[in-house]
Coordinates of C-alpha atoms and ligand atoms in Angstrom, one line a residue:
X834 CA 17.2 -1.9 17.1
X835 CA 16.2 -1.4 20.7
X836 CA 12.6 0.0 20.6
X837 CA 11.2 2.6 23.0
X838 CA 9.1 1.1 25.7
X839 CA 7.2 2.1 28.8
X840 CA 6.2 5.7 27.8
X841 CA 3.8 8.1 29.6
X842 CA 1.9 9.1 26.6
X843 CA 1.9 10.3 23.0
X844 CA 1.0 13.9 22.2
X845 CA 1.4 16.2 19.2
X846 CA 1.0 16.5 15.5
X847 CA 2.3 14.4 12.6
X848 CA 2.3 15.5 8.9
X849 CA 1.8 12.1 7.3
X850 CA 4.1 11.3 4.4
X851 CA 2.7 10.9 0.9
X852 CA 0.5 8.0 -0.1
X853 CA 2.5 5.1 -1.5
X854 CA -0.1 3.9 -4.0
X855 CA -0.8 7.4 -5.4
X856 CA 3.0 8.3 -5.5
X857 CA 3.7 5.2 -7.6
X858 CA 0.8 5.9 -10.0
X859 CA 1.7 9.6 -10.4
X860 CA 5.1 8.7 -11.8
X861 CA 3.6 5.9 -14.1
X862 CA 0.8 8.1 -15.4
X863 CA 3.2 11.1 -15.7
X864 CA 5.5 8.9 -17.8
X865 CA 2.9 7.7 -20.3
X866 CA 1.1 11.1 -20.6
X867 CA 2.0 13.9 -23.0
X868 CA 3.5 17.0 -21.3
X869 CA 4.6 17.9 -17.9
X870 CA 3.3 16.3 -14.7
X871 CA 4.2 18.1 -11.4
X872 CA 3.8 16.0 -8.2
X873 CA 3.5 17.6 -4.8
X874 CA 4.1 15.6 -1.5
X875 CA 5.6 12.6 -3.5
X876 CA 6.6 9.9 -1.1
X877 CA 10.4 9.6 -1.3
X878 CA 10.6 6.1 0.2
X879 CA 12.6 3.2 -1.2
X880 CA 9.5 1.7 -3.1
X881 CA 8.4 4.9 -4.8
X882 CA 11.9 6.1 -5.6
X883 CA 12.4 2.7 -7.2
X884 CA 9.5 3.4 -9.6
X885 CA 10.9 6.9 -10.3
X886 CA 14.3 5.4 -11.2
X887 CA 12.7 2.7 -13.3
X888 CA 11.0 5.2 -15.6
X889 CA 14.2 7.2 -15.9
X890 CA 15.8 4.0 -17.2
X891 CA 12.9 3.7 -19.7
X892 CA 14.0 7.1 -21.1
X893 CA 11.6 9.5 -19.2
X894 CA 13.1 12.7 -17.9
X895 CA 12.2 13.1 -14.3
X896 CA 13.7 15.6 -11.9
X897 CA 13.2 17.3 -8.5
X898 CA 12.3 21.0 -8.6
X899 CA 12.1 22.4 -5.0
X900 CA 9.2 20.6 -3.3
X901 CA 7.9 18.9 -6.5
X902 CA 8.8 16.0 -8.7
X903 CA 8.5 16.9 -12.4
X904 CA 7.9 14.2 -15.0
X905 CA 8.4 15.2 -18.6
X906 CA 6.0 12.7 -20.3
X907 CA 6.2 12.2 -24.1
X908 CA 3.5 9.6 -24.3
X909 CA 3.5 5.9 -24.2
X910 CA 5.2 5.5 -27.6
X911 CA 8.3 7.4 -26.4
X912 CA 9.2 4.9 -23.7
X913 CA 12.5 3.2 -24.6
X914 CA 14.1 -0.1 -23.7
X915 CA 16.2 0.0 -20.5
X916 CA 18.5 -2.7 -22.1
X917 CA 19.5 -4.0 -18.7
X918 CA 17.1 -5.8 -16.2
X919 CA 15.4 -3.3 -13.9
X920 CA 15.5 -3.9 -10.1
X921 CA 12.3 -2.8 -8.5
X922 CA 13.4 -3.8 -5.0
X923 CA 10.6 -4.8 -2.6
X924 CA 7.6 -3.2 -4.5
X925 CA 4.7 -5.4 -5.5
X926 CA 2.9 -2.4 -6.8
X927 CA 5.7 -1.5 -9.2
X928 CA 6.2 -4.9 -10.6
X929 CA 2.5 -5.8 -11.0
X930 CA 1.4 -2.4 -12.4
X931 CA 4.4 -2.1 -14.7
X932 CA 3.9 -5.6 -16.1
X933 CA 0.6 -4.3 -17.5
X934 CA 2.0 -0.9 -18.4
X935 CA 4.9 -2.4 -20.4
X936 CA 3.0 -5.3 -22.0
X937 CA 2.1 -3.1 -25.1
X938 CA 5.5 -1.6 -25.8
X939 CA 7.7 -2.6 -28.8
X940 CA 10.6 -3.7 -26.7
X941 CA 11.5 -6.3 -24.0
X942 CA 11.9 -5.5 -20.3
X943 CA 13.1 -7.7 -17.5
X944 CA 11.8 -6.8 -14.1
X945 CA 13.6 -8.2 -11.0
X946 CA 13.5 -7.5 -7.3
X947 CA 14.6 -8.5 -3.8
X948 CA 14.2 -11.9 -2.2
X949 CA 10.6 -11.1 -1.0
X950 CA 9.5 -10.1 -4.5
X951 CA 10.9 -13.3 -6.0
X952 CA 8.4 -15.3 -3.9
X953 CA 5.3 -13.2 -4.7
X954 CA 2.7 -14.6 -7.1
X955 CA 2.6 -13.1 -10.6
X956 CA 0.1 -15.4 -12.4
X957 CA -2.6 -13.1 -11.1
X958 CA -1.3 -10.5 -13.6
X959 CA 0.4 -12.7 -16.2
X960 CA -2.6 -14.9 -17.0
X961 CA -5.1 -12.0 -17.7
X962 CA -2.5 -10.0 -19.6
X963 CA -1.7 -13.0 -21.8
X964 CA -5.4 -13.1 -22.7
X965 CA -4.9 -9.6 -24.0
X966 CA -2.0 -10.8 -26.2
X967 CA 0.8 -10.0 -23.9
X968 CA 4.0 -12.1 -23.8
X969 CA 5.2 -12.4 -20.2
X970 CA 7.2 -15.2 -18.6
X971 CA 8.4 -15.8 -15.1
X972 CA 11.7 -17.2 -13.8
X973 CA 12.5 -20.6 -15.4
X974 CA 8.9 -21.2 -16.4
X975 CA 7.5 -20.3 -13.0
X976 CA 5.2 -17.5 -12.1
X977 CA 7.8 -15.7 -10.0
X978 CA 10.2 -12.8 -10.8
X979 CA 12.4 -12.0 -12.6
X980 CA 9.6 -11.4 -15.2
X981 CA 10.4 -11.0 -18.9
X982 CA 7.9 -8.8 -20.7
X983 CA 8.3 -9.1 -24.5
X984 CA 6.3 -6.0 -25.5
X985 CA 3.4 -6.7 -28.0
X986 CA 2.1 -3.5 -29.6
X987 CA -1.1 -5.3 -30.7
X988 CA -2.8 -5.9 -27.4
X989 CA -6.6 -6.6 -27.5
X990 CA -9.1 -5.4 -24.9
X991 CA -11.0 -8.0 -23.0
X992 CA -13.6 -8.7 -20.2
X993 CA -12.0 -10.1 -17.1
X994 CA -13.8 -11.3 -14.0
X995 CA -11.2 -11.1 -11.2
X996 CA -10.7 -14.2 -9.0
X997 CA -9.0 -12.1 -6.3
X998 CA -9.7 -8.7 -4.7
X999 CA -6.6 -6.9 -5.8
X1000 CA -6.1 -3.2 -6.9
X1001 CA -2.7 -4.2 -8.3
X1002 CA -4.3 -6.8 -10.7
X1003 CA -7.1 -4.4 -11.7
X1004 CA -4.6 -1.6 -12.3
X1005 CA -2.3 -3.8 -14.4
X1006 CA -5.2 -4.7 -16.7
X1007 CA -6.4 -1.1 -17.0
X1008 CA -2.9 0.1 -17.8
X1009 CA -2.6 -2.5 -20.5
X1010 CA -6.2 -1.7 -21.6
X1011 CA -5.2 2.0 -22.2
X1012 CA -2.8 0.7 -24.9
X1013 CA -5.0 -2.1 -26.3
X1014 CA -7.5 -2.0 -29.2
X1015 CA -11.1 -2.2 -28.1
X1016 CA -12.9 -2.4 -24.8
X1017 CA -11.4 -3.6 -21.6
X1018 CA -13.8 -4.5 -18.8
X1019 CA -12.7 -5.5 -15.3
X1020 CA -15.3 -7.0 -12.9
X1021 CA -14.0 -6.9 -9.3
X1022 CA -14.5 -9.6 -6.7
X1023 CA -14.7 -6.8 -4.1
X1024 CA -14.2 -3.1 -4.6
X1025 CA -10.5 -2.3 -4.1
X1026 CA -8.6 1.0 -4.0
X1027 CA -9.6 3.1 -7.0
X1028 CA -6.6 5.4 -7.4
X1029 CA -5.9 4.1 -10.9
X1030 CA -9.4 4.9 -12.1
X1031 CA -9.2 8.4 -10.4
X1032 CA -5.9 9.1 -12.1
X1033 CA -7.0 8.0 -15.6
X1034 CA -9.8 10.5 -15.3
X1035 CA -7.6 13.2 -13.8
X1036 CA -5.1 12.7 -16.7
X1037 CA -7.9 13.4 -19.2
X1038 CA -8.8 9.7 -20.0
X1039 CA -12.2 8.1 -20.2
X1040 CA -13.2 5.4 -17.8
X1041 CA -16.5 4.3 -16.4
X1042 CA -17.2 2.6 -13.0
X1043 CA -20.6 1.0 -12.4
X1044 CA -20.6 -0.9 -9.1
X1045 CA -17.8 -3.4 -9.4
X1046 CA -17.5 -3.1 -13.2
X1047 CA -14.9 -0.8 -14.7
X1048 CA -14.7 -0.2 -18.4
X1049 CA -12.4 1.8 -20.7
X1050 CA -11.8 2.0 -24.5
X1051 CA -8.3 1.8 -25.9
X1052 CA -6.1 3.1 -27.1
X1053 CA -6.2 6.4 -25.2
X1054 CA -3.9 9.3 -24.9
X1055 CA -3.4 11.1 -21.5
X1056 CA -2.3 14.6 -20.7
X1057 CA 0.2 15.6 -18.0
X1058 CA -1.3 17.0 -14.7
X1059 CA -0.6 18.6 -11.4
X1060 CA -0.9 15.8 -8.7
X1061 CA -1.3 16.6 -5.0
X1062 CA -0.5 13.4 -3.2
X1063 CA -2.4 13.2 0.1
X1064 CA -0.8 11.6 3.2
X1065 CA -0.9 7.8 3.4
X1066 CA -3.7 6.5 5.6
X1067 CA -1.7 3.2 5.8
X1068 CA 1.2 5.1 7.4
X1069 CA -1.2 7.2 9.6
X1070 CA -2.7 3.9 10.8
X1071 CA 0.3 3.2 13.1
X1072 CA -0.2 6.5 14.9
X1073 CA -4.0 6.1 15.0
X1074 CA -3.5 2.8 16.8
X1075 CA -0.7 4.2 19.0
X1076 CA -2.9 7.1 20.1
X1077 CA -5.8 4.8 21.0
X1078 CA -3.8 2.2 23.0
X1079 CA -1.1 4.3 24.8
X1080 CA -2.5 5.9 27.9
X1081 CA -2.6 9.7 28.1
X1082 CA -2.4 10.2 24.4
X1083 CA -3.9 12.6 21.8
X1084 CA -2.4 12.7 18.3
X1085 CA -3.3 15.0 15.5
X1086 CA -2.6 13.5 12.0
X1087 CA -2.6 16.1 9.3
X1088 CA -3.2 15.6 5.6
X1089 CA -4.5 12.0 5.8
X1090 CA -5.8 10.5 2.5
X1091 CA -9.5 9.7 3.0
X1092 CA -10.5 7.9 -0.2
X1093 CA -13.6 5.8 0.6
X1094 CA -11.7 2.8 -0.8
X1095 CA -9.0 3.1 2.0
X1096 CA -10.9 4.2 5.2
X1097 CA -11.8 0.8 6.5
X1098 CA -9.6 1.3 9.5
X1099 CA -11.6 4.4 10.6
X1100 CA -14.8 2.3 10.4
X1101 CA -13.2 -0.4 12.5
X1102 CA -11.9 2.1 15.1
X1103 CA -15.5 3.5 15.4
X1104 CA -16.9 -0.1 15.6
X1105 CA -14.4 -0.7 18.5
X1106 CA -15.5 2.4 20.4
X1107 CA -12.3 4.3 19.6
X1108 CA -12.2 8.0 20.0
X1109 CA -11.5 9.3 16.4
X1110 CA -12.5 12.6 14.9
X1111 CA -12.1 13.8 11.3
X1112 CA -11.8 17.6 10.6
X1113 CA -10.7 19.9 7.8
X1114 CA -12.0 17.5 5.2
X1115 CA -11.0 18.4 1.6
X1116 CA -13.4 16.5 -0.7
X1117 CA -11.5 17.4 -3.9
X1118 CA -8.1 16.1 -2.7
X1119 CA -9.9 13.3 -0.6
X1120 CA -7.9 14.2 2.6
X1121 CA -8.4 15.6 6.1
X1122 CA -7.1 15.8 9.6
X1123 CA -7.6 12.7 11.9
X1124 CA -7.5 13.1 15.7
X1125 CA -7.3 10.1 18.0
X1126 CA -7.3 9.8 21.8
X1127 CA -6.7 7.0 24.3
X1128 CA -9.8 4.9 24.4
X1129 CA -11.7 2.1 26.1
X1130 CA -11.9 -0.4 23.2
X1131 CA -14.1 -3.4 22.5
X1132 CA -13.4 -6.4 20.2
X1133 CA -15.1 -6.7 16.9
X1134 CA -15.5 -8.8 13.7
X1135 CA -13.8 -7.8 10.5
X1136 CA -14.4 -9.5 7.2
X1137 CA -16.1 -9.4 3.8
X1138 CA -16.0 -6.3 1.7
X1139 CA -14.3 -4.3 4.5
X1140 CA -11.1 -6.3 4.0
X1141 CA -9.8 -4.6 0.8
X1142 CA -10.5 -1.2 2.4
X1143 CA -8.0 -2.0 5.2
X1144 CA -5.9 -4.8 3.9
X1145 CA -2.5 -3.1 4.7
X1146 CA -3.7 -2.1 8.2
X1147 CA -4.6 -5.6 9.5
X1148 CA -1.3 -6.3 11.4
X1149 CA -1.7 -3.0 13.3
X1150 CA -5.4 -3.6 13.8
X1151 CA -4.5 -7.0 15.3
X1152 CA -2.3 -5.1 17.8
X1153 CA -5.2 -2.7 18.5
X1154 CA -7.4 -5.8 19.2
X1155 CA -5.0 -7.1 21.9
X1156 CA -5.9 -4.0 23.9
X1157 CA -9.7 -4.2 23.5
X1158 CA -12.2 -5.8 25.8
X1159 CA -13.3 -9.2 24.3
X1160 CA -12.3 -11.1 21.3
X1161 CA -11.7 -9.8 17.7
X1162 CA -12.1 -12.1 14.7
X1163 CA -10.5 -11.2 11.4
X1164 CA -11.6 -13.4 8.4
X1165 CA -11.7 -13.4 4.6
X1166 CA -8.1 -12.0 4.7
X1167 CA -6.2 -14.9 3.0
X1168 CA -4.5 -12.3 0.8
X1169 CA -2.3 -11.4 3.8
X1170 CA -0.4 -14.6 3.2
X1171 CA 1.1 -13.2 -0.1
X1172 CA 2.1 -9.7 1.0
X1173 CA 5.7 -8.7 1.7
X1174 CA 5.8 -11.6 4.1
X1175 CA 3.0 -13.9 5.3
X1176 CA 1.4 -11.3 7.5
X1177 CA -1.1 -13.8 9.1
X1178 CA 1.8 -16.0 10.4
X1179 CA 4.1 -13.1 11.1
X1180 CA 1.5 -11.0 13.1
X1181 CA 0.6 -14.1 15.2
X1182 CA 4.1 -15.2 15.9
X1183 CA 5.5 -11.8 16.8
X1184 CA 2.6 -10.8 19.0
X1185 CA 2.7 -14.2 20.6
X1186 CA 6.4 -13.6 21.4
X1187 CA 5.3 -10.4 23.2
X1188 CA 2.8 -12.5 25.3
X1189 CA -0.4 -11.8 23.4
X1190 CA -3.0 -14.5 22.7
X1191 CA -3.3 -14.3 18.9
X1192 CA -4.2 -17.3 16.8
X1193 CA -3.5 -17.6 13.0
X1194 CA -6.4 -19.1 11.1
X1195 CA -6.7 -20.1 7.4
X1196 CA -8.0 -16.7 6.4
X1197 CA -7.2 -14.3 9.3
X1198 CA -6.6 -14.0 13.0
X1199 CA -8.4 -14.5 16.3
X1200 CA -7.2 -12.1 18.9
X1201 CA -8.0 -12.2 22.7
X1202 CA -8.4 -8.8 24.3
X1203 CA -6.9 -7.0 27.3
X1204 CA -3.5 -8.6 26.9
X1205 CA -0.4 -7.3 28.7
X1206 CA 2.5 -7.1 26.2
X1207 CA 5.9 -8.1 27.5
X1208 CA 9.6 -7.7 26.7
X1209 CA 10.9 -9.8 23.8
X1210 CA 13.1 -10.1 20.7
X1211 CA 11.0 -9.7 17.6
X1212 CA 11.5 -9.4 13.8
X1213 CA 9.9 -7.5 11.0
X1214 CA 10.7 -10.3 8.6
X1215 CA 12.0 -7.5 6.3
X1216 CA 8.4 -6.2 6.1
X1217 CA 8.0 -2.5 6.6
X1218 CA 4.5 -2.7 8.1
X1219 CA 5.4 -5.5 10.5
X1220 CA 8.3 -3.4 11.7
X1221 CA 6.2 -0.3 12.4
X1222 CA 3.4 -2.4 14.1
X1223 CA 6.0 -3.9 16.4
X1224 CA 7.5 -0.5 17.3
X1225 CA 4.0 0.7 18.3
X1226 CA 3.4 -2.5 20.3
X1227 CA 6.7 -1.9 22.2
X1228 CA 5.4 1.5 23.5
X1229 CA 3.0 -0.3 25.9
X1230 CA 5.5 -2.8 27.3
X1231 CA 6.1 -1.8 30.9
X1232 CA 9.2 -3.7 31.9
X1233 CA 12.3 -4.9 30.0
X1234 CA 13.4 -4.4 26.4
X1235 CA 12.0 -5.0 23.0
X1236 CA 14.6 -5.6 20.3
X1237 CA 13.5 -5.5 16.7
X1238 CA 15.6 -7.0 13.9
X1239 CA 15.4 -5.8 10.3
X1240 CA 14.0 -2.5 11.6
X1241 CA 15.5 -0.7 8.5
X1242 CA 12.6 -2.2 6.4
X1243 CA 10.4 0.7 7.5
X1244 CA 12.2 2.9 4.8
X1245 CA 10.2 1.0 2.1
X1246 CA 7.1 3.2 2.9
X1247 CA 8.0 5.5 5.8
X1248 CA 11.7 6.6 6.0
X1249 CA 11.1 9.1 8.9
X1250 CA 8.8 6.8 10.9
X1251 CA 11.1 6.6 14.0
X1252 CA 11.8 10.3 14.0
X1253 CA 8.1 11.2 13.7
X1254 CA 7.3 8.7 16.5
X1255 CA 10.0 10.1 18.8
X1256 CA 8.5 13.6 18.4
X1257 CA 5.3 12.4 20.0
X1258 CA 6.7 10.5 22.9
X1259 CA 6.3 11.8 26.5
X1260 CA 8.8 9.9 28.5
Ligands
LIG329 C1 -1.8 -1.7 -3.6 C2 -2.7 -2.6 -3.5 C3 -2.8 -3.6 -2.4 C4 -1.9 -3.2 -1.2 C5 -0.6 -2.7 -1.7 C6 -0.7 -1.5 -2.6 C7 -1.8 -0.7 -4.7 O1 -2.3 -4.8 -2.9 O2 -1.8 -4.3 -0.3 O3 0.2 -2.3 -0.5 O4 -1.1 0.3 -4.7 O5 -2.5 -1.0 -5.7 P1 -3.3 -5.9 -3.7 O6 -3.9 -5.1 -4.7 O7 -2.4 -6.9 -4.2 O8 -4.2 -6.4 -2.6

């Protein structure tokens, strides 16, 4: 795809599509709860539609009714074997969370996915789940998908100290814990997104969070709910950065999810002297309007407990840093190596192709500021967030063309990304 370059500015409003993490979970919780769950602003992207189809295969009636997705949950016990392997595509959230969710069933499920999924580490969920009594194996004895989950209805609760900061691992254990006998306690390495905990409470479950320790008693029954999915801050992030680095820009992002566990990028933008305002805050729905304007930015350091609060935004934050005054250092972010692609290497290599000085380190990136980006051929490596970051980078290229291969990957989390971007462009 030939990307748009050399624009005069970006102005206007974007209604950010639904949050990916919350959309996945709303289907999963709707499926295991009793009664109807109605989901507003569900993200109809490849990843989340994959989760929806998966639960249909497991015998759950799910349909679209006007603007809503309706899940007719009949409780965990009513889930049925899909008989065939289920292909979850590119979605790490689906495979990891559902490994926990399905561990306590009385049937066997095989979960498979695309080429990227078959390289993603699964021991991080398989090992703790096995301690709870689960029977899960990877492909030919490895830790990689396809995963075979031989359901074990007698799971036991346990205390687990997490070796990685991962909301997916935490959520897999909590989902298994909901079906297990006894207490399940998860102690986080760093606090990660807490949508699973929020949703267990919203669906009438009991869960206690004290600092980094989360506890629930199993088994528990949940009740269907109305879920209003806020816009995805991880999708809004591309336009936040675009509005800050493209001259003559002002972008209004409506309905952005503002869970404290996800707003690391806003903290970083402020740290970098970026002009960002939040209005219309809705504390119940944890959402609001975010307004950004072209800014004089300065470099910063990003690490420690901030990392899980902006983990998916790091490639586009690296782009932001190329336009700041001074150096930016990103550390403690080794998890980026095991995302849809190795995002440390991919971010460094593709921004380098565009003329930026970006160095990949063991656990992050070092980015020189005030870089002029230049024409190039770049690739998303089939990674949706890499594709969107590069499309934003192209906007500030003044001469020549930027061609992006595997641009279609954006549909994993933001099918209308290019349409929304073009609405904002002042040529
Ligand atoms: C997610 C958690 C994060 C994030 C992913 C979605 C989730 O992964 O990168 O895009 O929905 O729980 P990890 O928990 O593995 O860090």
